[in-house]
Amino acid sequence: MINEKIVVSISCLTYNHVEYIRDAIEGFLMQKTNFPFEILIHDDASTDGTADIIREYEAKYPDIIKPIYEIENQWEKGKRGSAIFNFPRAKGKYIALCEGDDYWTDPYKLQKQVEILESHPEYNACFHQFYRLENGEFKELNKNIIDAHIQKSADKKGFEFTLQELFEEWFIGTLTIVFRKDVLIFDLINKYSNFYDLHLFYYCLENKNAYFLNDNMAIYRRHKDGVWAGSSQLKRKNMDIHSYRELYKISPNSFTKYLYKRSLKRKQNFLLKYIPKKIMGSANHFREYLSQYNNFVLIPFIMRMPISSLRMFVVKKKFHKVGSNSFFLRGVNFIAPDNIEIGNNCVINNNVFLDGRGGKVKIGNNVDIARETNIWTLEHDVHDDYHRTVGGDVIIEDYVWIASRVTVLPSVKIGKGAVIACGAVVTKDVPPMTIVGGVPAKPIGIRKSALKYTINYHPKFR
């Protein structure tokens, strides 16, 4: 092979492909051809061990594998693509492309494509079908478009296509192309800031057609670190506009003008969908932020203020119901107040906490709740393997008196006139007129009041 003339130059660009590069190189080396080929690899200063794998293969196949190992990353300097690093040193009549994170699967891929190009001088390039590998799943792309072309073609093994057909419905993959090297005009290529694949494909089909072979012979890996797959949709639209703008500027004609204007239109259509979603997402985020701020910063601040009229204005706006003559002292805190209703003539003392997240809190008339009491409708199930929550309504009937630092748990009903002693934890229903205390709360007496009073407690500045 040393003295034979190279027929195909395989161009491979790689950067940090340590997980993939071995598959790519093995796919090149397994090619069974009746002609010699070379493998041109450009490693753009990989930092993950990719270059070590390339050196391993280079040592075994020094006459075939011809790498360039960059010391500094050229992509970051704006020097990108095979057109700079591999095309100028290619010795083959034809050039095949495959990046280091993709790979070929058919050992006769190059042989098939070269035979087509050798027997059809009217074609400048030959492509074929491929699979996309993403998240462990293989998918054959653009099958509907390809099948439609096959049906119209007399040759069921593939079909001929034009420049216009390709750019109207994109159905090819870069890793599948073999093209004639004499398509490359370096004086023209050097005018581009970046000579992308679509520029190459344009010049391949500008004056001649191409052939699509309906054999699946390669795998395109789509992953987050890929140059294209890792880009946002907006960035892709901007890249398209830049590419088509340069194409029109360097090769101006009615078709390249159409392609450039179409890229602008596609971005415009994308933005018409993208911007409202972005705005709505931002608006929803802002509304949620504002809601959290109100609930956990602004309202608690107001509820600590010594201005009772302002506190009562807030609770009457927020709660499902607050009856007449009821009064909230400073420091009362609450969550989901739309599930909480308070009857008439009630007093909710300093630093009481009311929770409406897991159910409703219904408080009757003339209820006295002393300071630092916590009433919960939601709690974690201590026996649940995943610490899930359970909830239930809390009902507090008329004339109940709850002393300081009581905790009332979900799904509890406290009957009319009952009394809860200081520090008790109420875990189950309390019968009417029963006095309970302790942890958990248990009956300790019976209340003997006729319940003829009306609570009217409105202390100043408290």
Coordinates of C-alpha atoms in Angstrom, one line a residue:
M1 CA 0.0 0.0 0.0
I2 CA 3.0 2.3 0.6
N3 CA 3.8 2.7 -3.1
E4 CA 0.2 2.6 -4.3
K5 CA -1.6 5.8 -5.1
I6 CA -4.1 6.8 -2.3
V7 CA -7.7 6.7 -3.6
V8 CA -9.6 7.8 -0.4
S9 CA -8.5 10.2 2.3
I10 CA -10.6 9.7 5.5
S11 CA -10.8 13.0 7.4
C12 CA -11.5 12.7 11.1
L13 CA -11.8 15.6 13.6
T14 CA -11.7 14.9 17.3
Y15 CA -11.6 16.6 20.6
N16 CA -12.2 14.9 24.0
H17 CA -13.7 11.8 22.4
V18 CA -11.9 9.2 24.6
E19 CA -15.1 7.2 25.0
Y20 CA -15.7 7.1 21.2
I21 CA -12.5 7.5 19.2
R22 CA -11.6 3.8 19.3
D23 CA -15.0 2.9 17.6
A24 CA -14.3 5.5 14.9
I25 CA -10.8 4.3 14.1
E26 CA -11.8 0.6 14.1
G27 CA -14.6 1.5 11.7
F28 CA -11.9 3.0 9.3
L29 CA -9.5 0.2 9.6
M30 CA -12.1 -2.5 9.0
Q31 CA -12.8 -1.2 5.5
K32 CA -12.3 -3.9 2.8
T33 CA -11.3 -2.2 -0.4
N34 CA -9.4 -2.9 -3.6
F35 CA -7.7 0.4 -3.3
P36 CA -5.4 2.1 -0.7
F37 CA -6.8 4.7 1.7
E38 CA -5.3 7.0 4.4
I39 CA -6.7 8.1 7.7
L40 CA -6.1 11.8 8.5
I41 CA -6.9 12.6 12.2
H42 CA -6.8 16.1 13.7
D43 CA -6.8 16.0 17.5
D44 CA -7.6 19.5 18.8
A45 CA -5.5 19.4 22.0
S46 CA -7.8 16.8 23.8
T47 CA -7.4 16.7 27.6
D48 CA -9.1 13.4 28.3
G49 CA -6.7 10.8 26.8
T50 CA -8.0 10.8 23.2
A51 CA -4.6 11.5 21.8
D52 CA -3.1 8.5 23.7
I53 CA -5.5 6.2 21.9
I54 CA -4.7 7.8 18.5
R55 CA -1.0 7.3 19.2
E56 CA -1.6 3.6 20.0
Y57 CA -3.2 3.1 16.6
E58 CA -0.6 5.3 14.9
A59 CA 2.2 3.0 16.2
K60 CA 0.4 0.0 14.7
Y61 CA -0.5 1.5 11.4
P62 CA 2.0 4.3 10.7
D63 CA 1.5 4.1 6.9
I64 CA -2.3 4.6 7.1
I65 CA -2.9 6.7 10.2
K66 CA -1.6 10.3 9.9
P67 CA -2.5 12.4 12.9
I68 CA -2.0 16.0 13.9
Y69 CA -1.8 16.6 17.6
E70 CA -2.4 20.2 18.6
I71 CA -0.8 21.6 21.7
E72 CA -3.3 24.4 21.9
N73 CA -7.0 24.2 21.1
Q74 CA -7.5 25.6 17.6
W75 CA -11.3 25.7 17.8
E76 CA -11.1 28.4 20.5
K77 CA -8.8 30.4 18.2
G78 CA -11.4 30.3 15.4
K79 CA -9.5 27.8 13.3
R80 CA -12.1 25.1 12.6
G81 CA -12.8 22.1 10.4
S82 CA -11.3 19.7 7.9
A83 CA -10.9 22.4 5.4
I84 CA -8.0 23.8 7.4
F85 CA -6.4 20.8 8.9
N86 CA -7.1 17.8 6.7
F87 CA -8.3 18.7 3.2
P88 CA -5.0 20.4 2.2
R89 CA -2.9 17.3 3.1
A90 CA -5.3 14.8 1.6
K91 CA -3.7 12.6 -1.1
G92 CA -6.8 10.8 -2.2
K93 CA -8.9 11.3 -5.3
Y94 CA -11.9 11.1 -2.9
I95 CA -12.4 12.3 0.6
A96 CA -14.6 10.7 3.3
L97 CA -15.7 12.4 6.5
C98 CA -16.4 11.0 10.0
E99 CA -15.8 12.8 13.3
G100 CA -14.3 11.1 16.3
D101 CA -17.5 10.5 18.1
D102 CA -19.3 8.8 15.2
Y103 CA -18.4 5.5 13.5
W104 CA -18.9 3.3 10.4
T105 CA -20.5 -0.1 10.6
D106 CA -20.2 -1.6 7.1
P107 CA -16.7 -2.9 6.1
Y108 CA -17.6 -2.3 2.4
K109 CA -18.9 1.3 2.9
L110 CA -15.9 2.9 1.0
Q111 CA -15.8 0.3 -1.7
K112 CA -19.5 0.7 -2.5
Q113 CA -19.3 4.5 -2.6
V114 CA -16.1 4.7 -4.7
E115 CA -17.5 2.2 -7.2
I116 CA -20.6 4.4 -7.6
L117 CA -18.5 7.5 -8.1
E118 CA -16.0 5.8 -10.5
S119 CA -18.8 4.5 -12.7
H120 CA -20.8 7.8 -12.6
P121 CA -18.7 10.8 -13.4
E122 CA -21.9 12.9 -13.3
Y123 CA -22.0 12.6 -9.5
N124 CA -19.7 14.6 -7.3
A125 CA -20.6 12.9 -4.1
C126 CA -22.2 9.8 -2.6
F127 CA -24.1 9.6 0.7
H128 CA -26.0 6.8 2.4
Q129 CA -28.4 6.1 5.3
F130 CA -27.3 6.1 8.9
Y131 CA -28.6 5.6 12.4
R132 CA -28.7 8.2 15.2
L133 CA -27.7 6.8 18.6
E134 CA -29.1 8.8 21.5
N135 CA -29.7 7.7 25.1
G136 CA -29.1 4.1 24.1
E137 CA -31.7 4.1 21.3
F138 CA -31.0 3.7 17.5
K139 CA -33.2 5.7 15.1
E140 CA -33.1 5.8 11.3
L141 CA -33.5 9.4 10.4
N142 CA -35.5 11.1 7.6
K143 CA -36.9 7.7 6.5
N144 CA -40.1 9.3 5.0
I145 CA -38.1 11.6 2.8
I146 CA -35.8 8.9 1.7
D147 CA -38.6 6.4 1.0
A148 CA -40.4 9.0 -1.1
H149 CA -37.2 9.5 -3.2
I150 CA -36.8 5.7 -3.6
Q151 CA -40.3 5.2 -4.8
K152 CA -39.8 7.8 -7.5
S153 CA -36.4 6.3 -8.5
A154 CA -36.0 3.5 -11.1
D155 CA -33.0 2.3 -9.1
K156 CA -34.3 0.9 -5.8
K157 CA -30.8 0.7 -4.3
G158 CA -30.7 4.4 -4.1
F159 CA -31.4 7.6 -5.9
E160 CA -29.9 10.7 -7.6
F161 CA -30.7 14.1 -6.1
T162 CA -30.0 17.7 -6.9
L163 CA -28.8 20.7 -5.0
Q164 CA -32.3 22.1 -4.7
E165 CA -33.8 18.8 -3.5
L166 CA -31.2 18.6 -0.7
F167 CA -31.6 22.1 0.6
E168 CA -35.3 21.9 0.5
E169 CA -35.5 18.7 2.6
W170 CA -32.3 17.9 4.5
F171 CA -31.8 14.1 4.7
I172 CA -28.1 13.4 4.7
G173 CA -25.4 13.1 7.4
T174 CA -21.8 14.4 7.2
L175 CA -20.4 11.0 8.4
T176 CA -21.8 9.3 5.2
I177 CA -20.2 11.5 2.5
V178 CA -17.5 10.5 0.0
F179 CA -16.8 13.3 -2.5
R180 CA -14.4 14.2 -5.2
K181 CA -11.5 16.2 -3.9
D182 CA -11.3 18.3 -7.1
V183 CA -14.6 19.9 -5.9
L184 CA -12.4 21.8 -3.3
I185 CA -11.3 25.2 -4.5
F186 CA -9.0 26.5 -1.7
D187 CA -9.0 30.1 -2.9
L188 CA -12.7 30.0 -2.4
I189 CA -12.7 28.1 0.9
N190 CA -10.2 30.5 2.4
K191 CA -12.7 33.4 2.0
Y192 CA -14.9 31.8 4.6
S193 CA -14.5 32.5 8.3
N194 CA -15.7 28.9 8.9
F195 CA -16.2 26.5 6.0
Y196 CA -19.1 24.4 7.3
D197 CA -20.5 21.1 6.0
L198 CA -23.4 22.9 4.2
H199 CA -20.8 24.9 2.3
L200 CA -19.1 21.7 1.2
F201 CA -22.3 20.1 0.2
Y202 CA -23.3 23.2 -1.8
Y203 CA -20.2 23.1 -3.8
C204 CA -20.4 19.4 -4.3
L205 CA -23.8 19.8 -5.9
E206 CA -23.5 23.2 -7.5
N207 CA -22.6 21.8 -10.9
K208 CA -23.3 18.1 -10.6
N209 CA -25.8 15.9 -8.7
A210 CA -25.1 13.4 -5.9
Y211 CA -26.2 9.8 -5.2
F212 CA -27.8 8.5 -2.1
L213 CA -27.2 4.8 -1.4
N214 CA -30.0 3.3 0.6
D215 CA -27.7 1.2 2.8
N216 CA -27.4 1.9 6.5
M217 CA -23.6 1.9 7.1
A218 CA -22.9 4.4 10.0
I219 CA -23.8 5.6 13.5
Y220 CA -24.2 9.2 14.4
R221 CA -23.9 9.8 18.1
R222 CA -26.0 12.6 19.5
H223 CA -24.8 13.7 22.9
K224 CA -24.7 16.8 25.0
D225 CA -21.0 17.4 24.3
G226 CA -21.5 17.4 20.5
V227 CA -20.9 20.7 18.8
W228 CA -24.3 20.7 17.1
A229 CA -26.4 18.6 19.5
G230 CA -25.0 20.5 22.5
S231 CA -26.2 23.9 21.1
S232 CA -29.5 25.6 21.9
Q233 CA -32.1 26.0 19.2
L234 CA -31.5 29.7 19.1
K235 CA -27.8 29.2 18.7
R236 CA -28.4 26.8 15.8
K237 CA -30.6 29.3 14.1
N238 CA -27.9 32.0 14.4
M239 CA -25.2 29.6 13.1
D240 CA -27.5 28.8 10.1
I241 CA -27.9 32.5 9.4
H242 CA -24.1 33.1 9.6
S243 CA -23.4 30.1 7.3
Y244 CA -26.0 31.1 4.7
R245 CA -25.0 34.7 4.8
E246 CA -21.4 33.8 4.0
L247 CA -22.5 31.4 1.3
Y248 CA -24.5 34.1 -0.4
K249 CA -21.7 36.7 0.0
I250 CA -19.0 34.5 -1.5
S251 CA -21.2 32.7 -4.1
P252 CA -24.0 35.1 -4.9
N253 CA -26.8 33.9 -7.0
S254 CA -30.6 33.6 -6.8
F255 CA -30.5 30.3 -5.0
T256 CA -28.0 31.3 -2.3
K257 CA -29.9 34.5 -1.8
Y258 CA -33.1 32.4 -1.3
L259 CA -31.3 30.2 1.2
Y260 CA -30.0 33.2 3.2
K261 CA -33.5 34.8 3.3
R262 CA -35.0 31.5 4.3
S263 CA -32.6 31.2 7.2
L264 CA -33.7 34.6 8.4
K265 CA -37.4 33.7 8.0
R266 CA -36.9 30.5 10.0
K267 CA -35.3 32.4 12.9
Q268 CA -38.1 34.9 12.8
N269 CA -40.7 32.1 13.0
F270 CA -38.8 30.4 15.8
L271 CA -38.7 33.6 17.8
L272 CA -42.4 34.1 17.3
K273 CA -42.8 30.8 19.2
Y274 CA -39.7 31.1 21.5
I275 CA -40.1 34.6 22.8
P276 CA -43.7 34.3 24.1
K277 CA -42.7 31.0 25.8
K278 CA -39.6 32.7 27.3
I279 CA -41.6 35.7 28.4
M280 CA -44.3 33.4 29.9
G281 CA -41.7 31.3 31.6
S282 CA -40.1 34.5 33.0
A283 CA -43.5 35.9 34.0
N284 CA -44.4 32.6 35.7
H285 CA -41.1 32.6 37.5
F286 CA -41.6 36.2 38.6
R287 CA -45.1 35.5 39.8
E288 CA -43.9 32.6 41.8
Y289 CA -41.1 34.6 43.2
L290 CA -43.5 37.4 44.1
S291 CA -45.9 35.0 45.7
Q292 CA -43.1 33.5 47.8
Y293 CA -41.9 37.0 48.8
N294 CA -45.4 38.0 49.8
N295 CA -46.1 34.9 51.8
F296 CA -42.8 34.5 53.6
V297 CA -41.5 38.1 53.8
L298 CA -44.0 40.8 53.3
I299 CA -47.1 39.3 55.1
P300 CA -45.1 38.1 58.1
F301 CA -43.6 41.6 58.4
I302 CA -47.0 43.1 58.3
M303 CA -48.4 40.6 60.8
R304 CA -45.6 41.7 63.3
M305 CA -46.5 45.4 63.0
P306 CA -48.3 47.1 66.0
I307 CA -51.0 48.4 63.6
S308 CA -54.0 46.1 64.1
S309 CA -56.1 47.6 61.3
L310 CA -53.4 46.7 58.8
R311 CA -53.1 43.2 60.2
M312 CA -56.8 42.6 60.0
F313 CA -56.9 44.0 56.5
V314 CA -54.4 41.3 55.4
V315 CA -56.2 38.4 57.0
K316 CA -59.6 39.4 55.7
K317 CA -58.1 39.5 52.2
K318 CA -56.2 36.3 52.5
F319 CA -58.4 34.0 54.6
H320 CA -61.4 32.1 53.3
K321 CA -63.4 33.7 56.0
V322 CA -62.8 35.9 59.1
G323 CA -66.0 36.6 61.2
S324 CA -66.9 39.9 62.8
N325 CA -65.2 41.1 65.9
S326 CA -62.4 38.5 65.6
F327 CA -58.9 39.7 66.3
F328 CA -55.3 38.7 65.4
L329 CA -52.5 39.7 67.6
R330 CA -49.0 40.4 66.4
G331 CA -46.8 37.6 64.9
V332 CA -49.6 35.3 63.7
N333 CA -48.2 33.2 60.8
F334 CA -50.1 31.1 58.3
I335 CA -49.8 29.0 55.1
A336 CA -52.5 28.4 52.5
P337 CA -54.9 30.9 54.3
D338 CA -57.6 30.3 51.6
N339 CA -58.3 27.0 53.4
I340 CA -58.7 28.6 56.8
E341 CA -62.0 30.1 58.1
I342 CA -62.4 31.9 61.5
G343 CA -65.8 32.5 63.1
N344 CA -67.1 35.5 65.1
N345 CA -65.6 36.9 68.3
C346 CA -62.4 34.9 68.2
V347 CA -58.9 35.8 69.4
I348 CA -55.8 34.5 67.7
N349 CA -52.9 35.4 70.0
N350 CA -49.2 36.3 69.4
N351 CA -47.1 33.9 67.3
V352 CA -49.9 31.4 66.6
F353 CA -49.3 29.3 63.4
L354 CA -52.1 28.2 61.2
D355 CA -51.5 25.6 58.4
G356 CA -54.0 25.1 55.6
R357 CA -51.9 23.1 53.2
G358 CA -53.2 19.6 53.9
G359 CA -56.8 20.3 54.6
K360 CA -59.2 22.9 55.9
V361 CA -59.0 24.7 59.3
K362 CA -62.5 25.5 60.5
I363 CA -62.6 27.6 63.7
G364 CA -66.0 28.3 65.3
N365 CA -67.3 31.3 67.3
N366 CA -65.8 32.6 70.5
V367 CA -62.7 30.6 70.3
D368 CA -59.6 31.6 72.3
I369 CA -56.3 30.4 70.9
A370 CA -53.4 31.4 73.2
R371 CA -49.9 32.4 72.1
E372 CA -47.4 30.1 70.2
T373 CA -50.0 27.5 69.4
N374 CA -49.4 25.5 66.2
I375 CA -52.3 24.0 64.2
W376 CA -51.3 21.6 61.5
T377 CA -53.2 20.0 58.6
L378 CA -50.1 18.5 57.0
E379 CA -47.4 16.2 58.5
H380 CA -44.9 13.6 57.5
D381 CA -45.8 10.0 58.0
V382 CA -43.1 8.7 60.4
H383 CA -43.7 5.1 59.2
D384 CA -43.5 5.9 55.4
D385 CA -40.3 4.6 53.7
Y386 CA -40.1 7.8 51.6
H387 CA -41.0 10.4 54.2
R388 CA -44.3 11.2 52.4
T389 CA -46.8 13.6 53.9
V390 CA -50.4 13.0 55.0
G391 CA -53.0 15.6 55.8
G392 CA -56.5 16.2 57.1
D393 CA -58.9 18.8 58.2
V394 CA -58.8 20.4 61.7
I395 CA -62.2 21.4 63.1
I396 CA -62.4 23.6 66.3
E397 CA -66.0 24.1 67.5
D398 CA -67.4 27.1 69.4
Y399 CA -66.1 28.2 72.8
V400 CA -63.0 26.1 72.6
W401 CA -60.1 27.5 74.7
I402 CA -56.6 26.5 73.6
A403 CA -53.9 27.5 76.1
S404 CA -50.3 28.5 75.2
R405 CA -47.8 26.3 73.2
V406 CA -50.3 23.7 72.2
T407 CA -49.8 21.6 69.0
V408 CA -52.8 20.3 67.1
L409 CA -52.1 17.6 64.5
P410 CA -54.1 16.9 61.3
S411 CA -57.4 15.2 61.2
V412 CA -58.5 16.3 64.6
K413 CA -61.9 17.6 65.8
I414 CA -62.1 19.6 69.1
G415 CA -65.6 19.6 70.4
K416 CA -67.6 22.6 71.6
G417 CA -66.4 24.1 74.9
A418 CA -63.3 21.8 75.2
V419 CA -60.2 23.1 76.9
I420 CA -56.6 22.2 75.8
A421 CA -54.0 22.7 78.6
C422 CA -50.6 24.4 78.0
G423 CA -48.1 22.4 76.0
A424 CA -50.4 19.6 75.0
V425 CA -50.1 17.7 71.7
V426 CA -53.6 16.9 70.4
T427 CA -53.4 13.8 68.2
K428 CA -57.0 12.7 68.2
D429 CA -60.5 14.1 68.6
V430 CA -61.5 15.8 71.9
P431 CA -65.1 15.4 73.0
P432 CA -67.1 18.6 73.8
M433 CA -66.6 20.2 77.3
T434 CA -63.5 17.9 77.9
I435 CA -60.3 19.3 79.4
V436 CA -57.2 17.6 78.0
G437 CA -53.5 17.9 78.6
G438 CA -50.2 16.1 78.1
V439 CA -48.3 14.5 75.3
P440 CA -50.3 13.1 73.7
A441 CA -53.3 14.9 75.1
K442 CA -55.6 12.9 77.4
P443 CA -58.7 13.8 79.4
I444 CA -57.9 15.4 82.7
G445 CA -61.3 16.9 83.6
I446 CA -64.7 18.2 82.5
R447 CA -65.5 21.8 82.0
K448 CA -68.6 23.1 83.9
S449 CA -69.1 26.5 82.2
A450 CA -72.5 27.5 80.8
L451 CA -70.6 29.2 77.9
K452 CA -72.6 32.5 78.0
Y453 CA -69.6 34.8 77.3
T454 CA -68.7 36.7 74.2
I455 CA -65.0 37.3 73.5
N456 CA -64.2 40.9 72.8
Y457 CA -60.4 41.2 73.1
H458 CA -58.7 44.0 71.1
P459 CA -55.5 45.0 73.0
K460 CA -53.6 48.0 71.7
F461 CA -50.2 47.5 70.1
R462 CA -50.1 43.7 70.8

